[in-house]
C-alpha cells in the first residue's frame, strides 16, 4: 500500500544552518506530494506542494523537488530561523492522504 | 482567506461523559476528514466524508465514536463515553476532491479526559 517515510527527529540546528529533511514514498500511481508544518498547539498548515515529477514546490525559503526516479521529496532550506522550529510532515495524496511520521525541528539562536 | 473552522478549541471532560466537536469546512469543499493526533505523533484518519457519505471509517472506534455530515456541509464528531485514552488533538480538514489535492486543516480541538 501507499506509505511515506521521513527522517526521525528531533533535528537540532543553529540559526542560519542548512536544513534537509528526507522524505521517500511508495505509491501505486503518481500522487501529489506536500509538506505540512505544525507549530505547537496548532493545526497543520500547507507549506508547499508538487503535483508531478520534477516539479519544485517552494514557500518561505523552503523547497522540495518531486523526484520520481528516487521516489523522494526532500525538504530543504538554506538558512533556518528560530521561528522555523516546528514539526514537519511529508504527505502524499493519492486516493487518500498518507502522512509520514513527522520530524521535529528545533532551531537554536 | 477561507478557513476550516473548528469548535471548541479546548475541551476538558470527565471519563464516561459524552463530548462533541464541530467542524465547518471551506465552502465548496466536498471532502471532509476527521483526524486524531496523539501528542508527538502524526495524524490518524478517523473518518472521511465525500459530501454527506462516509468514504472511509475503518479506523473509527464505532463502539464509542460517531460522525455525521447530514447536509454535506458541516460535521460533528461525537464520543460517548469518553475514555482517558481519548485525550488527543482532534483535527478537521477539507479538500475540493477526494484524490490528489491538498487538504486544509482547522486549528483543532484539544481534548483532555480526566
Short mmCIF file of C-alpha atoms in Angstrom, two decimals:
data_model
loop_
_atom_site.label_atom_id
_atom_site.label_comp_id
_atom_site.label_asym_id
_atom_site.label_seq_id
_atom_site.Cartn_x
_atom_site.Cartn_y
_atom_site.Cartn_z
CA UNK A 1 0.00 0.00 0.00
CA UNK A 2 0.90 3.67 -0.11
CA UNK A 3 3.34 4.88 2.52
CA UNK A 4 5.59 7.81 3.42
CA UNK A 5 8.86 7.56 5.32
CA UNK A 6 10.61 10.61 6.67
CA UNK A 7 13.67 11.01 8.82
CA UNK A 8 13.09 10.82 12.52
CA UNK A 9 13.78 13.77 14.70
CA UNK A 10 14.38 15.76 16.55
CA UNK A 11 16.64 17.72 14.27
CA UNK A 12 18.50 20.42 16.17
CA UNK A 13 20.25 23.18 14.24
CA UNK A 14 21.76 26.55 14.94
CA UNK A 15 20.23 29.62 13.35
CA UNK A 16 21.33 30.15 9.71
CA UNK A 17 22.27 26.48 9.27
CA UNK A 18 21.21 24.46 6.20
CA UNK A 19 18.23 22.16 6.64
CA UNK A 20 17.41 18.90 4.92
CA UNK A 21 14.56 16.63 5.98
CA UNK A 22 14.45 13.46 3.93
CA UNK A 23 11.17 12.01 2.67
CA UNK A 24 10.54 8.98 0.47
CA UNK A 25 7.24 7.50 -0.61
CA UNK A 26 5.74 4.38 -2.11
CA UNK A 27 2.66 4.68 -4.26
CA UNK A 28 0.80 2.73 -6.90
CA UNK A 29 0.22 5.79 -9.06
CA UNK A 30 1.57 9.32 -9.28
CA UNK A 31 0.36 11.14 -6.21
CA UNK A 32 0.65 14.80 -5.41
CA UNK A 33 3.19 15.47 -2.67
CA UNK A 34 3.07 18.01 0.14
CA UNK A 35 4.97 19.30 3.11
CA UNK A 36 2.88 20.50 6.04
CA UNK A 37 4.16 22.37 9.10
CA UNK A 38 2.65 22.23 12.58
CA UNK A 39 3.51 24.81 15.21
CA UNK A 40 2.90 23.91 18.89
CA UNK A 41 -0.79 23.65 19.74
CA UNK A 42 -1.87 24.43 16.19
CA UNK A 43 -3.34 22.58 13.23
CA UNK A 44 -1.35 21.66 10.14
CA UNK A 45 -0.53 24.33 7.58
CA UNK A 46 0.35 23.58 3.99
CA UNK A 47 3.96 24.65 3.42
CA UNK A 48 4.49 23.64 -0.20
CA UNK A 49 3.35 21.17 -2.82
CA UNK A 50 4.28 19.47 -6.09
CA UNK A 51 1.82 17.72 -8.34
CA UNK A 52 4.02 15.93 -10.89
CA UNK A 53 7.54 14.65 -11.44
CA UNK A 54 10.32 17.29 -11.47
CA UNK A 55 8.00 19.95 -10.04
CA UNK A 56 9.65 22.10 -7.38
CA UNK A 57 7.47 23.45 -4.61
CA UNK A 58 8.71 26.47 -2.69
CA UNK A 59 7.50 28.78 0.05
CA UNK A 60 9.08 30.92 2.79
CA UNK A 61 12.58 29.86 1.71
CA UNK A 62 11.73 26.14 1.85
CA UNK A 63 12.00 23.99 -1.29
CA UNK A 64 11.26 20.40 -2.27
CA UNK A 65 11.54 18.68 -5.66
CA UNK A 66 9.33 15.76 -6.75
CA UNK A 67 11.82 13.06 -7.79
CA UNK A 68 10.03 10.14 -9.42
CA UNK A 69 13.23 8.17 -10.09
CA UNK A 70 14.14 8.11 -6.40
CA UNK A 71 10.54 8.42 -5.10
CA UNK A 72 11.68 11.27 -2.90
CA UNK A 73 10.50 14.73 -1.86
CA UNK A 74 13.22 16.07 0.46
CA UNK A 75 12.60 19.39 2.21
CA UNK A 76 15.44 21.95 2.19
CA UNK A 77 16.09 25.45 3.45
CA UNK A 78 19.32 27.33 3.05
CA UNK A 79 19.22 29.28 6.31
CA UNK A 80 16.86 28.35 9.12
CA UNK A 81 15.48 30.73 11.71
CA UNK A 82 14.35 30.18 15.28
CA UNK A 83 10.79 30.76 14.05
CA UNK A 84 11.07 27.67 11.82
CA UNK A 85 11.01 25.46 14.92
CA UNK A 86 8.02 23.17 14.39
CA UNK A 87 7.04 19.67 13.30
CA UNK A 88 7.17 18.96 9.56
CA UNK A 89 5.06 16.29 7.85
CA UNK A 90 5.62 14.84 4.40
CA UNK A 91 2.30 13.81 2.85
CA UNK A 92 1.21 12.12 -0.33
CA UNK A 93 -2.27 12.49 -1.79
CA UNK A 94 -3.32 9.59 -3.93
CA UNK A 95 -6.75 8.13 -3.25
CA UNK A 96 -6.23 9.19 0.34
CA UNK A 97 -3.81 11.32 2.34
CA UNK A 98 -0.85 9.35 3.68
CA UNK A 99 1.30 11.01 6.33
CA UNK A 100 4.89 10.50 7.29
CA UNK A 101 5.63 10.26 10.98
CA UNK A 102 6.69 13.89 11.30
CA UNK A 103 10.08 15.44 12.04
CA UNK A 104 10.52 17.90 14.87
CA UNK A 105 12.91 20.73 14.03
CA UNK A 106 14.45 22.80 16.81
CA UNK A 107 16.46 25.86 15.83
CA UNK A 108 18.67 27.45 18.48
CA UNK A 109 19.77 31.10 18.42
CA UNK B 1 -8.87 33.86 3.33
CA UNK B 2 -11.22 30.89 3.72
CA UNK B 3 -10.52 28.65 6.70
CA UNK B 4 -11.73 25.45 8.24
CA UNK B 5 -13.50 26.35 11.47
CA UNK B 6 -13.49 24.05 14.48
CA UNK B 7 -15.01 24.41 17.92
CA UNK B 8 -14.32 24.27 20.72
CA UNK B 9 -10.55 24.87 20.73
CA UNK B 10 -10.18 23.17 24.08
CA UNK B 11 -12.37 20.70 25.96
CA UNK B 12 -11.92 19.06 29.32
CA UNK B 13 -14.34 16.30 30.16
CA UNK B 14 -14.63 13.54 32.72
CA UNK B 15 -14.35 9.95 31.62
CA UNK B 16 -17.66 8.28 30.77
CA UNK B 17 -19.15 11.62 29.72
CA UNK B 18 -20.22 12.49 26.19
CA UNK B 19 -18.32 15.07 24.15
CA UNK B 20 -18.90 16.55 20.69
CA UNK B 21 -16.77 18.52 18.27
CA UNK B 22 -17.94 20.64 15.38
CA UNK B 23 -16.28 21.44 12.05
CA UNK B 24 -17.24 23.82 9.25
CA UNK B 25 -15.15 23.17 6.12
CA UNK B 26 -14.15 25.65 3.46
CA UNK B 27 -17.15 26.50 1.29
CA UNK B 28 -17.37 24.25 -1.73
CA UNK B 29 -15.12 21.53 -0.36
CA UNK B 30 -16.83 18.20 -0.89
CA UNK B 31 -14.35 16.11 1.09
CA UNK B 32 -14.13 16.37 4.86
CA UNK B 33 -11.77 14.49 7.18
CA UNK B 34 -11.57 13.94 10.92
CA UNK B 35 -8.14 13.05 12.30
CA UNK B 36 -6.94 12.23 15.79
CA UNK B 37 -3.43 13.26 16.72
CA UNK B 38 -1.84 11.98 19.90
CA UNK B 39 0.92 14.20 21.27
CA UNK B 40 4.19 13.56 19.47
CA UNK B 41 2.63 11.51 16.69
CA UNK B 42 1.25 12.11 13.22
CA UNK B 43 -2.46 12.47 12.45
CA UNK B 44 -4.53 9.29 12.28
CA UNK B 45 -7.58 9.28 9.99
CA UNK B 46 -10.82 8.56 11.83
CA UNK B 47 -13.38 9.21 9.10
CA UNK B 48 -13.57 10.67 5.61
CA UNK B 49 -16.72 12.08 4.01
CA UNK B 50 -17.50 12.80 0.39
CA UNK B 51 -20.44 15.19 0.60
CA UNK B 52 -22.73 13.52 3.15
CA UNK B 53 -21.49 9.97 2.53
CA UNK B 54 -18.82 8.17 4.53
CA UNK B 55 -15.91 7.13 2.28
CA UNK B 56 -13.69 5.59 4.95
CA UNK B 57 -14.36 4.99 8.62
CA UNK B 58 -12.28 1.85 9.01
CA UNK B 59 -10.24 3.35 11.88
CA UNK B 60 -13.19 4.88 13.72
CA UNK B 61 -13.89 3.09 17.05
CA UNK B 62 -17.56 2.67 16.32
CA UNK B 63 -18.47 1.43 19.76
CA UNK B 64 -17.95 4.93 21.15
CA UNK B 65 -17.29 7.29 18.25
CA UNK B 66 -19.79 8.59 15.71
CA UNK B 67 -19.58 11.18 12.95
CA UNK B 68 -22.14 12.78 10.74
CA UNK B 69 -22.32 15.30 7.95
CA UNK B 70 -26.04 15.45 7.38
CA UNK B 71 -26.28 18.17 4.74
CA UNK B 72 -22.87 17.62 3.26
CA UNK B 73 -21.51 20.82 4.76
CA UNK B 74 -20.56 20.98 8.44
CA UNK B 75 -19.83 17.91 10.52
CA UNK B 76 -19.98 16.69 14.11
CA UNK B 77 -17.76 14.09 15.76
CA UNK B 78 -19.07 12.59 18.99
CA UNK B 79 -17.50 10.40 21.65
CA UNK B 80 -19.68 8.60 24.15
CA UNK B 81 -18.48 7.56 26.64
CA UNK B 82 -15.11 9.29 26.69
CA UNK B 83 -12.12 7.33 27.98
CA UNK B 84 -8.79 8.54 29.32
CA UNK B 85 -7.05 7.29 26.17
CA UNK B 86 -9.15 9.60 24.01
CA UNK B 87 -7.12 12.59 25.17
CA UNK B 88 -5.66 14.00 21.96
CA UNK B 89 -5.96 16.75 19.37
CA UNK B 90 -8.89 16.25 17.00
CA UNK B 91 -8.27 17.82 13.62
CA UNK B 92 -10.77 18.52 10.89
CA UNK B 93 -9.67 19.08 7.31
CA UNK B 94 -11.37 19.65 3.97
CA UNK B 95 -10.42 19.44 0.31
CA UNK B 96 -12.02 20.08 -3.05
CA UNK B 97 -11.77 16.47 -4.17
CA UNK B 98 -11.09 13.01 -2.84
CA UNK B 99 -7.74 12.42 -4.50
CA UNK B 100 -4.56 14.27 -5.45
CA UNK B 101 -5.49 17.56 -3.83
CA UNK B 102 -4.24 19.26 -0.71
CA UNK B 103 -6.28 19.31 2.46
CA UNK B 104 -6.76 22.41 4.57
CA UNK B 105 -6.76 21.91 8.31
CA UNK B 106 -8.58 23.65 11.12
CA UNK B 107 -6.91 24.71 14.36
CA UNK B 108 -8.04 21.54 16.07
CA UNK B 109 -9.80 20.72 19.32
CA UNK B 110 -7.57 19.70 22.21
CA UNK B 111 -9.47 17.14 24.28
CA UNK B 112 -8.41 16.23 27.80
CA UNK B 113 -10.26 13.41 29.53
CA UNK B 114 -9.84 13.35 33.32
#
